[in-house]
mmCIF file of C-alpha atoms in Angstrom:
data_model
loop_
_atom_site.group_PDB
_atom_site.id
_atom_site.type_symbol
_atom_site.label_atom_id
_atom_site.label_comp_id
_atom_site.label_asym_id
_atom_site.label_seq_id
_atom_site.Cartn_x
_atom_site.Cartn_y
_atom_site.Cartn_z
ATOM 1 C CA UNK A 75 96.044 123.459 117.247
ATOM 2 C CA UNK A 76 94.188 121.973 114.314
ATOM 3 C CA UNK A 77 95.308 121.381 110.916
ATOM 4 C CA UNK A 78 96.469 123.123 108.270
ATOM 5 C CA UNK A 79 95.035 122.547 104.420
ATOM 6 C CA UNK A 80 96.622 123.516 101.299
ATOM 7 C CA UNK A 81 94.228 124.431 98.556
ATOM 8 C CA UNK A 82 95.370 123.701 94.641
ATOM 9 C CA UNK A 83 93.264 122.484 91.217
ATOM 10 C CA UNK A 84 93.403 124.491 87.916
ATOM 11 C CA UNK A 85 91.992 128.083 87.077
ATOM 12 C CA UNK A 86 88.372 128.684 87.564
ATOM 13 C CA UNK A 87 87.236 125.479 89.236
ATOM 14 C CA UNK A 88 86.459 127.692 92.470
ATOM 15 C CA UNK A 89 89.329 127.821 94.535
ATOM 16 C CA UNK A 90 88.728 131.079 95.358
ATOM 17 C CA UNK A 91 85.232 131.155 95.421
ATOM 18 C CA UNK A 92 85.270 127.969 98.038
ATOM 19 C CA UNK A 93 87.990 129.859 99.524
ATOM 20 C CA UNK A 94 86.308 132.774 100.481
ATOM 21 C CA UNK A 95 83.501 131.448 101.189
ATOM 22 C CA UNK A 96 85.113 129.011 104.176
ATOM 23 C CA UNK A 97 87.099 131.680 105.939
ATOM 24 C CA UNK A 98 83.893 134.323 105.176
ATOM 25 C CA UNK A 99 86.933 137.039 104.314
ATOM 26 C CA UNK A 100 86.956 137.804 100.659
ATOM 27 C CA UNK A 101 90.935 138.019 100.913
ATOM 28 C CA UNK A 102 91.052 135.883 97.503
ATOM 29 C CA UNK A 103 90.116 137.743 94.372
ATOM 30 C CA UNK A 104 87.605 135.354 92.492
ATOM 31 C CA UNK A 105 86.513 135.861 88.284
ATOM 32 C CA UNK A 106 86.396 134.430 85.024
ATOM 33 C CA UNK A 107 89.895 134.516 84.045
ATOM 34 C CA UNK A 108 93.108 132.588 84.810
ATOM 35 C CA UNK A 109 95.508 133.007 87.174
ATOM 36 C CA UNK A 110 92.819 135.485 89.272
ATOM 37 C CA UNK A 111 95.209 134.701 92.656
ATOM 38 C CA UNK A 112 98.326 136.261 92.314
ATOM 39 C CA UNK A 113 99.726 136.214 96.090
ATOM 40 C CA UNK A 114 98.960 132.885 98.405
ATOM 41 C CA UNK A 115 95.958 133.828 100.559
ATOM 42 C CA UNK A 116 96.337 131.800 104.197
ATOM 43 C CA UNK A 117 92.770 131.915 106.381
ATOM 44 C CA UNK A 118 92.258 131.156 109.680
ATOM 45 C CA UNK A 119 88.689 129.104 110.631
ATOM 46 C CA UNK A 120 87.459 127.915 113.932
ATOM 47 C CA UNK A 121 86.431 123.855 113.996
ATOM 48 C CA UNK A 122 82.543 123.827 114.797
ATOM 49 C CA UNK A 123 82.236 120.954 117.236
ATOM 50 C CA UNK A 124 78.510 121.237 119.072
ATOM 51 C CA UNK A 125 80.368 118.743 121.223
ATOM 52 C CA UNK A 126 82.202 121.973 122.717
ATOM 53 C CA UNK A 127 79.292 123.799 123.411
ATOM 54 C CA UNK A 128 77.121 121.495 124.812
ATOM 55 C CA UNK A 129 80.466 121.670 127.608
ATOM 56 C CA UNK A 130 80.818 125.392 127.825
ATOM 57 C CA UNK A 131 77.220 125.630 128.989
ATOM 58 C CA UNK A 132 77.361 122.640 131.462
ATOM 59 C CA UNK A 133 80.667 124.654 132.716
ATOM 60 C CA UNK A 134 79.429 128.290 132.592
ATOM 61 C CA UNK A 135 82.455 128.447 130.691
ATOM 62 C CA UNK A 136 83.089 131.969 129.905
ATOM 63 C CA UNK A 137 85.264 131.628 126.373
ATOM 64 C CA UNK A 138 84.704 128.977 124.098
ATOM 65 C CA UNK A 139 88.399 128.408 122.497
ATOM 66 C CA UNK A 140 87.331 125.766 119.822
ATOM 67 C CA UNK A 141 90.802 124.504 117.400
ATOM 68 C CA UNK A 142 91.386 125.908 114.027
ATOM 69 C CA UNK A 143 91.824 125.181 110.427
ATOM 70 C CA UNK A 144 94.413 126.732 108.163
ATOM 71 C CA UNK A 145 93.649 127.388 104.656
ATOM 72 C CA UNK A 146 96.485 128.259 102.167
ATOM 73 C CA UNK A 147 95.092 129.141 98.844
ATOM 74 C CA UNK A 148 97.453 129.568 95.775
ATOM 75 C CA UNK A 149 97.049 130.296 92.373
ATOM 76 C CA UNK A 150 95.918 127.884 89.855
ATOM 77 C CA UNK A 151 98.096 125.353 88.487
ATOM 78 C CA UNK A 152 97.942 124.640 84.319
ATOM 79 C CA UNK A 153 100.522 122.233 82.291
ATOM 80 C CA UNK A 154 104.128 123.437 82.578
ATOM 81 C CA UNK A 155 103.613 124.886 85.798
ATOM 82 C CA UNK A 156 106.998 123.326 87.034
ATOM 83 C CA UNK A 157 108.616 124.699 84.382
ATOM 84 C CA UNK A 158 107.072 127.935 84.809
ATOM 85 C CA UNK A 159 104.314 128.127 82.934
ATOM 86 C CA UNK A 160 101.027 130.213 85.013
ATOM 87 C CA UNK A 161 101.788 131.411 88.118
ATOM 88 C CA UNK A 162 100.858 128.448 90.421
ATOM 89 C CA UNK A 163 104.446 127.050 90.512
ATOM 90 C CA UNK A 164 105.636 130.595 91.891
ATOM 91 C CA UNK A 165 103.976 129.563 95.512
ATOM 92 C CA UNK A 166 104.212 125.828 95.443
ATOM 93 C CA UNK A 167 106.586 126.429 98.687
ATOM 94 C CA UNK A 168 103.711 127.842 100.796
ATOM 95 C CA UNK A 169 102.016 124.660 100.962
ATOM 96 C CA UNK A 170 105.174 122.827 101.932
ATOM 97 C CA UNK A 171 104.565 122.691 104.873
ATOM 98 C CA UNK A 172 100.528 122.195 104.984
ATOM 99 C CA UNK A 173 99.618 118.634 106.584
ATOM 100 C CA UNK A 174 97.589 117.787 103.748
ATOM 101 C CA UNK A 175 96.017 119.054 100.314
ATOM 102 C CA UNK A 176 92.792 119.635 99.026
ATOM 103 C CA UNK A 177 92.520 119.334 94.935
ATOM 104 C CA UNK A 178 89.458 121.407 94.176
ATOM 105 C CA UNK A 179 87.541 119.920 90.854
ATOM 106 C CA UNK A 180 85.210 120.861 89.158
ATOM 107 C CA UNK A 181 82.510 119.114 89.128
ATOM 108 C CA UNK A 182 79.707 121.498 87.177
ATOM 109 C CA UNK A 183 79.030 122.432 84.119
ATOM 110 C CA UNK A 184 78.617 126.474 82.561
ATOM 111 C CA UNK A 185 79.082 127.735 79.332
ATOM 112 C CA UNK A 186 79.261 131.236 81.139
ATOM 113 C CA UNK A 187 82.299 129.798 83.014
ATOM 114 C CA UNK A 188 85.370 129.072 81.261
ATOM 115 C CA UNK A 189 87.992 125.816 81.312
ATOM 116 C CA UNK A 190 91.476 126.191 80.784
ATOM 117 C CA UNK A 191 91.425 122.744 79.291
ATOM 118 C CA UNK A 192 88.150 123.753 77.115
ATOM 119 C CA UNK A 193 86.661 120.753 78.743
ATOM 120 C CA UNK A 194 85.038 119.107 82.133
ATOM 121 C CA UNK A 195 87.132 116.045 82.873
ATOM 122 C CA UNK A 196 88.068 116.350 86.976
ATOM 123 C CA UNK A 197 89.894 113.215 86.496
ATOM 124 C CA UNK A 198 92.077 114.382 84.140
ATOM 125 C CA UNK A 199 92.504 117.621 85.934
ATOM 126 C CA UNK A 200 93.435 115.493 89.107
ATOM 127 C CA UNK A 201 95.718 114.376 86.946
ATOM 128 C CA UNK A 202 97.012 117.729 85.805
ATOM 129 C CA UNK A 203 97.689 119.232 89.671
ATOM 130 C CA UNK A 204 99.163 116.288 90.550
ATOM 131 C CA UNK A 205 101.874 115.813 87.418
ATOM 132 C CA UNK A 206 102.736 119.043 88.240
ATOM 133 C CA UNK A 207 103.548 118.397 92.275
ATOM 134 C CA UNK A 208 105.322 115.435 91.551
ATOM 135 C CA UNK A 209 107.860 117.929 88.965
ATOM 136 C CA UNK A 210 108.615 120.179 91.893
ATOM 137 C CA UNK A 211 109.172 117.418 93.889
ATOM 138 C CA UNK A 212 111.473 115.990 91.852
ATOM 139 C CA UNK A 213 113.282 119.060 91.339
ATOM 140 C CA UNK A 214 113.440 119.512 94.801
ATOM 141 C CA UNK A 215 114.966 116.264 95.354
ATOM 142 C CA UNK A 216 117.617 116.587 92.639
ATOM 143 C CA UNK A 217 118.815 119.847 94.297
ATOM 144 C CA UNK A 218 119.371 118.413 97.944
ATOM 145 C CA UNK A 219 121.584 115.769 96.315
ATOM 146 C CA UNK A 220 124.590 117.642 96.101
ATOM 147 C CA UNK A 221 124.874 119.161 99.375
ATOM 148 C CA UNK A 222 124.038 116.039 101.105
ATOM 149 C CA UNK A 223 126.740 114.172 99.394
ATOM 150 C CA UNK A 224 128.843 116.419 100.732
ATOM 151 C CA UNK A 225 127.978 115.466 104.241
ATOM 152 C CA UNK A 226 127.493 111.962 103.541
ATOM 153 C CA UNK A 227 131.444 111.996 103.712
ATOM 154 C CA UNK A 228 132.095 112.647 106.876
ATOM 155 C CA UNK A 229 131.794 109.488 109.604
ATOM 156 C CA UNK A 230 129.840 111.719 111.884
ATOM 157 C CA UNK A 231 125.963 111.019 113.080
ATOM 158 C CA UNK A 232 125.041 113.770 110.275
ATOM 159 C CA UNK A 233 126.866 111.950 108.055
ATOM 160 C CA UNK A 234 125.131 108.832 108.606
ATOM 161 C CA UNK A 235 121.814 110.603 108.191
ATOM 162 C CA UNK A 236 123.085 112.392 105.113
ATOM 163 C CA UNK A 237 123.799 108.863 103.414
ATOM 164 C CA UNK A 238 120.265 107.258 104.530
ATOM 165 C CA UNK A 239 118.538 110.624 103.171
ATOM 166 C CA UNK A 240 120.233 109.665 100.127
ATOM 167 C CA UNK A 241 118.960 106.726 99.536
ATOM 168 C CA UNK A 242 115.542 107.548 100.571
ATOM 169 C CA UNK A 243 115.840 110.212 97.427
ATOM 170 C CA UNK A 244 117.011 107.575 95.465
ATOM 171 C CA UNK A 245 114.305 105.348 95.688
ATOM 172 C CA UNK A 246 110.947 108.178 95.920
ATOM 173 C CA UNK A 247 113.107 109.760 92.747
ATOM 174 C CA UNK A 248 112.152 106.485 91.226
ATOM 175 C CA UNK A 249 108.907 106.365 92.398
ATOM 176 C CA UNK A 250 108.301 109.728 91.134
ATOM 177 C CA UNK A 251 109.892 108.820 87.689
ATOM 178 C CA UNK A 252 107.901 106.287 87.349
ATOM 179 C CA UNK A 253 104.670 108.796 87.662
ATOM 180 C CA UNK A 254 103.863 107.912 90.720
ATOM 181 C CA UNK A 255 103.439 109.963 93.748
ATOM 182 C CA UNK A 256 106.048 109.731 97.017
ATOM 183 C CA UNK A 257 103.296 108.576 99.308
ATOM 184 C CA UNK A 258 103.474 105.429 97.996
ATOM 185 C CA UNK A 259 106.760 104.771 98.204
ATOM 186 C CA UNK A 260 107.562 101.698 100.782
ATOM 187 C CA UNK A 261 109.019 103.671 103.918
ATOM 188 C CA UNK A 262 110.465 102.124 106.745
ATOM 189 C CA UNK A 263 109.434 103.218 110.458
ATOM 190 C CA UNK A 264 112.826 104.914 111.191
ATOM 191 C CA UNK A 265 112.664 106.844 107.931
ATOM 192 C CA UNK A 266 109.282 108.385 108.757
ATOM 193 C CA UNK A 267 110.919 111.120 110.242
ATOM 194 C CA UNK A 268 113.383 111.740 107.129
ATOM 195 C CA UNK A 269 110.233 111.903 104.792
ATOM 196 C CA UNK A 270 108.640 114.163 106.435
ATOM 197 C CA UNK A 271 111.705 116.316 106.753
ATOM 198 C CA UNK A 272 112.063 116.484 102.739
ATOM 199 C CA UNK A 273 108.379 118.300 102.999
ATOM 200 C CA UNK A 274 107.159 116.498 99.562
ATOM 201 C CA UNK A 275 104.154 117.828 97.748
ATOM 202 C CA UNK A 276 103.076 114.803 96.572
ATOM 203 C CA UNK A 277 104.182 112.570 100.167
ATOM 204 C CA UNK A 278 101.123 114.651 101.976
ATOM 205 C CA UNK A 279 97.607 113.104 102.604
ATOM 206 C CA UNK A 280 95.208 113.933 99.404
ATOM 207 C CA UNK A 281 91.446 115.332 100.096
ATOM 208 C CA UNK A 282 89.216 115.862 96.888
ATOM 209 C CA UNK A 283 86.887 118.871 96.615
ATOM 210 C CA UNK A 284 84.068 118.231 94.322
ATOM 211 C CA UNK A 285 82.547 121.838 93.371
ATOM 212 C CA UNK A 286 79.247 120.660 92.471
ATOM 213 C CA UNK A 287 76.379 123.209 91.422
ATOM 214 C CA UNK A 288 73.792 123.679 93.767
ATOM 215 C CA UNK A 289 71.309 120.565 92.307
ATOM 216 C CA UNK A 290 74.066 118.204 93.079
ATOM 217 C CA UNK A 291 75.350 119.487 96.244
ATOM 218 C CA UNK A 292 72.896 116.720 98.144
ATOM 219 C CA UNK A 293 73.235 114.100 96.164
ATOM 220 C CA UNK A 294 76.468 114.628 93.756
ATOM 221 C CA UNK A 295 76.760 113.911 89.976
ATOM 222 C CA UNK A 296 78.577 112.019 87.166
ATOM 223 C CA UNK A 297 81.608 113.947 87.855
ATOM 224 C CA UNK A 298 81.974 113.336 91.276
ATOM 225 C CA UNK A 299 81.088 110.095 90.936
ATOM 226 C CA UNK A 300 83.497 109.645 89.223
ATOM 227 C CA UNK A 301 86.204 111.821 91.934
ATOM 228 C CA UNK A 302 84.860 109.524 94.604
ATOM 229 C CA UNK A 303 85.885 105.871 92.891
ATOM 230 C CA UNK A 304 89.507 107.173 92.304
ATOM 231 C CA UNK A 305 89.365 108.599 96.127
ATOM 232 C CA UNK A 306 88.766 104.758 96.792
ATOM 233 C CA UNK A 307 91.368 102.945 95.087
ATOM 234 C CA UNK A 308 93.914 105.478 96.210
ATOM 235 C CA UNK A 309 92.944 105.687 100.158
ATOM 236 C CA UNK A 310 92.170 109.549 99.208
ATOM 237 C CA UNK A 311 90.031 111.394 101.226
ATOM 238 C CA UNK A 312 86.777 113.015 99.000
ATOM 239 C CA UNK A 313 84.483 115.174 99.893
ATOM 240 C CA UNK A 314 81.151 117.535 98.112
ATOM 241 C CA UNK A 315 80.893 120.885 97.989
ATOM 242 C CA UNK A 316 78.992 123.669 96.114
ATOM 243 C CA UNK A 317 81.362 126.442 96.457
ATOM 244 C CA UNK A 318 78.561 128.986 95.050
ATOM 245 C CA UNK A 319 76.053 127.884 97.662
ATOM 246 C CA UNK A 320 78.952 128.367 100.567
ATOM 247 C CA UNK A 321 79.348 131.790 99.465
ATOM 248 C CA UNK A 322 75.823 132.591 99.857
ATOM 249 C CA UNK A 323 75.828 130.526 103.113
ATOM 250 C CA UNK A 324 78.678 132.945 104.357
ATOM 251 C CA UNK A 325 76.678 136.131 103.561
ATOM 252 C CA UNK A 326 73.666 134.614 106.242
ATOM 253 C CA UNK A 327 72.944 134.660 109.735
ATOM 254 C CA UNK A 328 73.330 132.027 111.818
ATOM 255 C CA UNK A 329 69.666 131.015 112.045
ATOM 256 C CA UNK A 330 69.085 131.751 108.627
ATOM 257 C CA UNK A 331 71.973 129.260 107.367
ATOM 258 C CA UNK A 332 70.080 126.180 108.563
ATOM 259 C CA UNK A 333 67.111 126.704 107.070
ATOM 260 C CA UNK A 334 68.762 127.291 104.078
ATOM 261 C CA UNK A 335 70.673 123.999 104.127
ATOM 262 C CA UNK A 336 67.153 122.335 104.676
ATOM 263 C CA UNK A 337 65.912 123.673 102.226
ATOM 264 C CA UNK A 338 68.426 122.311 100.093
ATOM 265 C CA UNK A 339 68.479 118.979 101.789
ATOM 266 C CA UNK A 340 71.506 119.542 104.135
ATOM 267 C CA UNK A 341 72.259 118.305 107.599
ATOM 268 C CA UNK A 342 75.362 120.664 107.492
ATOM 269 C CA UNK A 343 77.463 123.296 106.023
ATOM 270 C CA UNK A 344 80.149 121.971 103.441
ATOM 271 C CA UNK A 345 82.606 123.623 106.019
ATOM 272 C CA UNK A 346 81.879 120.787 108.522
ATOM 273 C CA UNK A 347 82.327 118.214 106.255
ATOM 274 C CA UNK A 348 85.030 119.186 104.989
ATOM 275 C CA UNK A 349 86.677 119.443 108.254
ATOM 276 C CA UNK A 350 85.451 115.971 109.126
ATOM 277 C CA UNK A 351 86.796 114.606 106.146
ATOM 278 C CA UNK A 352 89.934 115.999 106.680
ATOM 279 C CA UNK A 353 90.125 114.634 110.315
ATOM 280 C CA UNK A 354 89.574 110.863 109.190
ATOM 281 C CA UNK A 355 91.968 111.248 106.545
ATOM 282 C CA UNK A 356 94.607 112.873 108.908
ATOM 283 C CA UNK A 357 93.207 110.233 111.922
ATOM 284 C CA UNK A 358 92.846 113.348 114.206
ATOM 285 C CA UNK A 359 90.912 113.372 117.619
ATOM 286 C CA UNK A 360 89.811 116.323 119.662
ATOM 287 C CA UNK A 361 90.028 115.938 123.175
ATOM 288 C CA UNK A 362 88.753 119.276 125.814
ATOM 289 C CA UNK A 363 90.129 121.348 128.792
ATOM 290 C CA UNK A 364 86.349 122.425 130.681
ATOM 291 C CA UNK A 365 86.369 124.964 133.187
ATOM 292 C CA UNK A 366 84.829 128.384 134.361
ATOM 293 C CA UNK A 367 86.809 130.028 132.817
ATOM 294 C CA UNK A 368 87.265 128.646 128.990
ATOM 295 C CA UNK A 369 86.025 125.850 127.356
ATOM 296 C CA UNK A 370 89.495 124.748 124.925
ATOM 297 C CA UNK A 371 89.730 122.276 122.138
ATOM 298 C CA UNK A 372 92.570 120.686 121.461
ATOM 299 C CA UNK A 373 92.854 118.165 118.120
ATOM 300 C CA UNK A 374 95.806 115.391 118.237
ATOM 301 C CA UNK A 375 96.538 112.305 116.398
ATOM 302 C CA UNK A 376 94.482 109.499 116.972
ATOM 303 C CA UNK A 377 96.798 107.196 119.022
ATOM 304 C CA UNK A 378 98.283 109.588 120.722
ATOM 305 C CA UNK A 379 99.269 109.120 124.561
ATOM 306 C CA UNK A 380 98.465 111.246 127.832
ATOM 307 C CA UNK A 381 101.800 112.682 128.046
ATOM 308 C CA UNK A 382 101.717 113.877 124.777
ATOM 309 C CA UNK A 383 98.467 115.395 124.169
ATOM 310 C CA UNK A 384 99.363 117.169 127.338
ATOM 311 C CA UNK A 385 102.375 118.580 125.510
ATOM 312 C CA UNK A 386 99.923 119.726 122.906
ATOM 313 C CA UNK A 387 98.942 122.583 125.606
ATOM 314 C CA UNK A 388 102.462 123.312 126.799
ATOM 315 C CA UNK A 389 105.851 121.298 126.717
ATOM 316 C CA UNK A 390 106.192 121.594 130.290
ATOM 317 C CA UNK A 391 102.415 119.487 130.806
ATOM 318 C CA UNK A 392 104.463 116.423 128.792
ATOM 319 C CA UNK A 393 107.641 116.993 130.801
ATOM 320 C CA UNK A 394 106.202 117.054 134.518
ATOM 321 C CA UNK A 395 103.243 114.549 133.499
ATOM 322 C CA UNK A 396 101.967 112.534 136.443
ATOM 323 C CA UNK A 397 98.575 111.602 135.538
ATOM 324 C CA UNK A 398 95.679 113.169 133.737
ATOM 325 C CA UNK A 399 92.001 113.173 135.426
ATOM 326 C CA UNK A 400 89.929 112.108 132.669
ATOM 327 C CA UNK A 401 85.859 111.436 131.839
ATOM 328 C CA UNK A 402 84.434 111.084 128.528
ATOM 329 C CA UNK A 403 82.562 113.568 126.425
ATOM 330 C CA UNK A 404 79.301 110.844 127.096
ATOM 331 C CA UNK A 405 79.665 110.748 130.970
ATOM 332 C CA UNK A 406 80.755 114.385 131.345
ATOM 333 C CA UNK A 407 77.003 115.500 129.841
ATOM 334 C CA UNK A 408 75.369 112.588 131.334
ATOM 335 C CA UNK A 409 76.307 113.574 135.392
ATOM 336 C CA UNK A 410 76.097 117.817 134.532
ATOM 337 C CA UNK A 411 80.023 118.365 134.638
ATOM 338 C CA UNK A 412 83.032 117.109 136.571
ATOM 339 C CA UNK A 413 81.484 117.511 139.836
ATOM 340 C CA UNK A 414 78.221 114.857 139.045
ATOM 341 C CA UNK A 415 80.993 112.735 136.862
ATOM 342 C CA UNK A 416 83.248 112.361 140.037
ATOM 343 C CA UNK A 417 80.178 111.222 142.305
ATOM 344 C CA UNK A 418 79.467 108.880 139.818
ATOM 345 C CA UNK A 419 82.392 107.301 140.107
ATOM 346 C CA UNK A 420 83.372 108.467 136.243
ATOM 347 C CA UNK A 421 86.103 110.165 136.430
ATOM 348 C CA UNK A 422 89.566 108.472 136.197
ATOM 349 C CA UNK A 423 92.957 108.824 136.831
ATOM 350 C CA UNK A 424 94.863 107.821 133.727
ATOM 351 C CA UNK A 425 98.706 107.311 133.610
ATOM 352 C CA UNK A 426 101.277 107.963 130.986
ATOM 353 C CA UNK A 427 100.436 105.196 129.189
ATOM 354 C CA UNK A 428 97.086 106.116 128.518
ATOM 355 C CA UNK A 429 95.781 106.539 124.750
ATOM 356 C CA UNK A 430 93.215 109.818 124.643
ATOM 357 C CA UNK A 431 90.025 108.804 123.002
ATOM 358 C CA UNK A 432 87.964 111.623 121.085
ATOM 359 C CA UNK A 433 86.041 113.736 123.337
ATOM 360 C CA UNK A 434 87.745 112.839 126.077
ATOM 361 C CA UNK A 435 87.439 116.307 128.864
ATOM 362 C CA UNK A 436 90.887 116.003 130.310
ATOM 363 C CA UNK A 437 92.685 117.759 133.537
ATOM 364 C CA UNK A 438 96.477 116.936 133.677
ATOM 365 C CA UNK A 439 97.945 117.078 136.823
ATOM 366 C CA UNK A 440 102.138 117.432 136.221
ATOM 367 C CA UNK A 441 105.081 118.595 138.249
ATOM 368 C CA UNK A 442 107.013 121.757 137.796
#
């Protein structure tokens, strides 16, 4: 498992384009006119972790099985998208269910490349996308009312849960009247659960995309600048990209893409740091299964127990778990594979209450 990503911003700031270029398909149409994605476009990538190859060839592993990213592009939001206006409001229910959302800005300037608004202002267009998500969510909120009034009624354990979904509606309602998102309305540990069941729009973890053009893709601009402060006061996740540079990226072989990101003053793809962006603002950990025959990642959440990540691999692992024979990523490379990590005295034998660390290689031992 990995995560999944929904991908939303007004027409032609490179949704597409970035799109494309991330999952290397061209499944999503990308030109110089509005509403270019008609039908939600949902892309598969695999998370490059050199962590997970450095493992596979200690093993002889003969798959590498590394975890994967979900994309969901849809088309571009304008003003009076919640009340139908463009197309974008059409497929606001594919991204429901996404664990967070990337708002692609634009962050470049081209006379040859036209802005709905007629101006460059990602701010504003933040601003935009996000008005819009909090109208669906409030009319999604408005419509659950009446049937769970209904239930509320009855002295039953749904009806207690009817009443307390209630008045969690009532009070992110407010919130969202207020023009605020639902994430930051006050929740309460045992209504974490009922949140997460209303699947809000605006309740989900926010990522900015900065499309930069290719002179600011090392070093960023005015506009992003300017993305990045916001990302800071609201605990938003922000990262740079050049969607045009990405697509040419995609059309390279693999030895030819790092000397093109060297040449243009790049450690890394903006693929990777995306992904690592999106992992600190989700707080997710990958943890590996190493043997002969496949080398598997697996990404929890940071925090999460032995029994649990087990579960991750199969329901039955969490149910029968007796303890999990565990070395880290470090000691695992350091003493050539389980064998040299055992005679070093580095492997150990963790119980349920064990918290997985990132990189830990794991074997779970469980009952049937």
């Amino acid at each position: 498992m990995g995560f999944k990503c929904g991908i939303v911003g007004l027409p032609n700031v490179g949704k597409s384009t970035l799109f494309n270029a991330l999952t290397q398909t061209a499944a999503a149409e990308a030109a110089n006119y509005p509403f270019c994605t008609i039908e939600p476009n949902v892309g598969e990538v695999p998370v490059p972790d050199p962590r997970q190859d450095a493992l596979a060839e200690i093993a002889s592993s003969k798959e590498i099985l590394p975890t994967r990213l979900t994309f969901v592009d849809i088309a571009g939001l304008v003003k009076g998208a919640s009340k139908g206006e463009g197309l974008g409001n059409q497929f606001l229910a594919n991204i429901r269910e996404v664990d967070a959302i990337a708002y692609v800005l634009r962050c470049f300037e081209d006379d040859d490349i036209t802005h709905v608004e007629g101006r460059i202002d990602p701010l504003s267009d933040a601003e935009i996308v996000e008005t819009e998500l909090m109208l669906a969510d409030m009319e999604s909120l408005e419509k659950r009312i009446a049937g769970l009034e209904k239930k509320a009624k009855a002295s039953s354990p749904e009806g207690k849960e009817a009443k307390a979904t209630i008045a969690l509606i009532e009070r992110v309602l407010k919130v969202l009247a207020d023009g605020q998102p639902a994430r930051v309305t006050e929740i309460e540990e045992d209504e974490q659960d009922l949140l997460k069941n209303l699947n809000l729009l605006t309740a989900k973890p926010v990522l900015y995309v900065c499309n930069v053009d290719e002179d600011s893709v090392a070093t960023g601009n005015k506009f992003s600048d300017l993305v990045f402060g916001q990302a800071k006061k609201e605990g938003a996740g922000a990262v740079i990209i050049s969607a045009q540079i990405e697509a040419e990226l995609s059309q390279l072989e693999p030895e030819e893409q790092g000397e093109y990101l060297k040449d243009l003053g790049l450690e890394e793809a903006g693929l990777s740091r995306l992904i690592r962006a999106g992992y600190e603002l989700l707080n997710l950990v990958t943890y590996f299964t190493v043997g002969p025959k496949e080398c598997r990642a697996w990404t929890i959440v940071k925090g999460t127990s032995a029994p649990k990540a087990a579960g991750v691999i199969h329901t039955d692992f969490e149910k029968g778990f007796i303890r999990a024979e565990t070395i880290s990523y470090q000691d695992y490379v350091d003493n050539k594979g389980e064998a040299g990590s055992k005679e070093a005295g580095k492997m150990r034998l963790e119980g349920k209450d064990y918290i997985v660390l990132d990189g830990d290689v794991m074997h779970f031992r469980f009952a049937n």
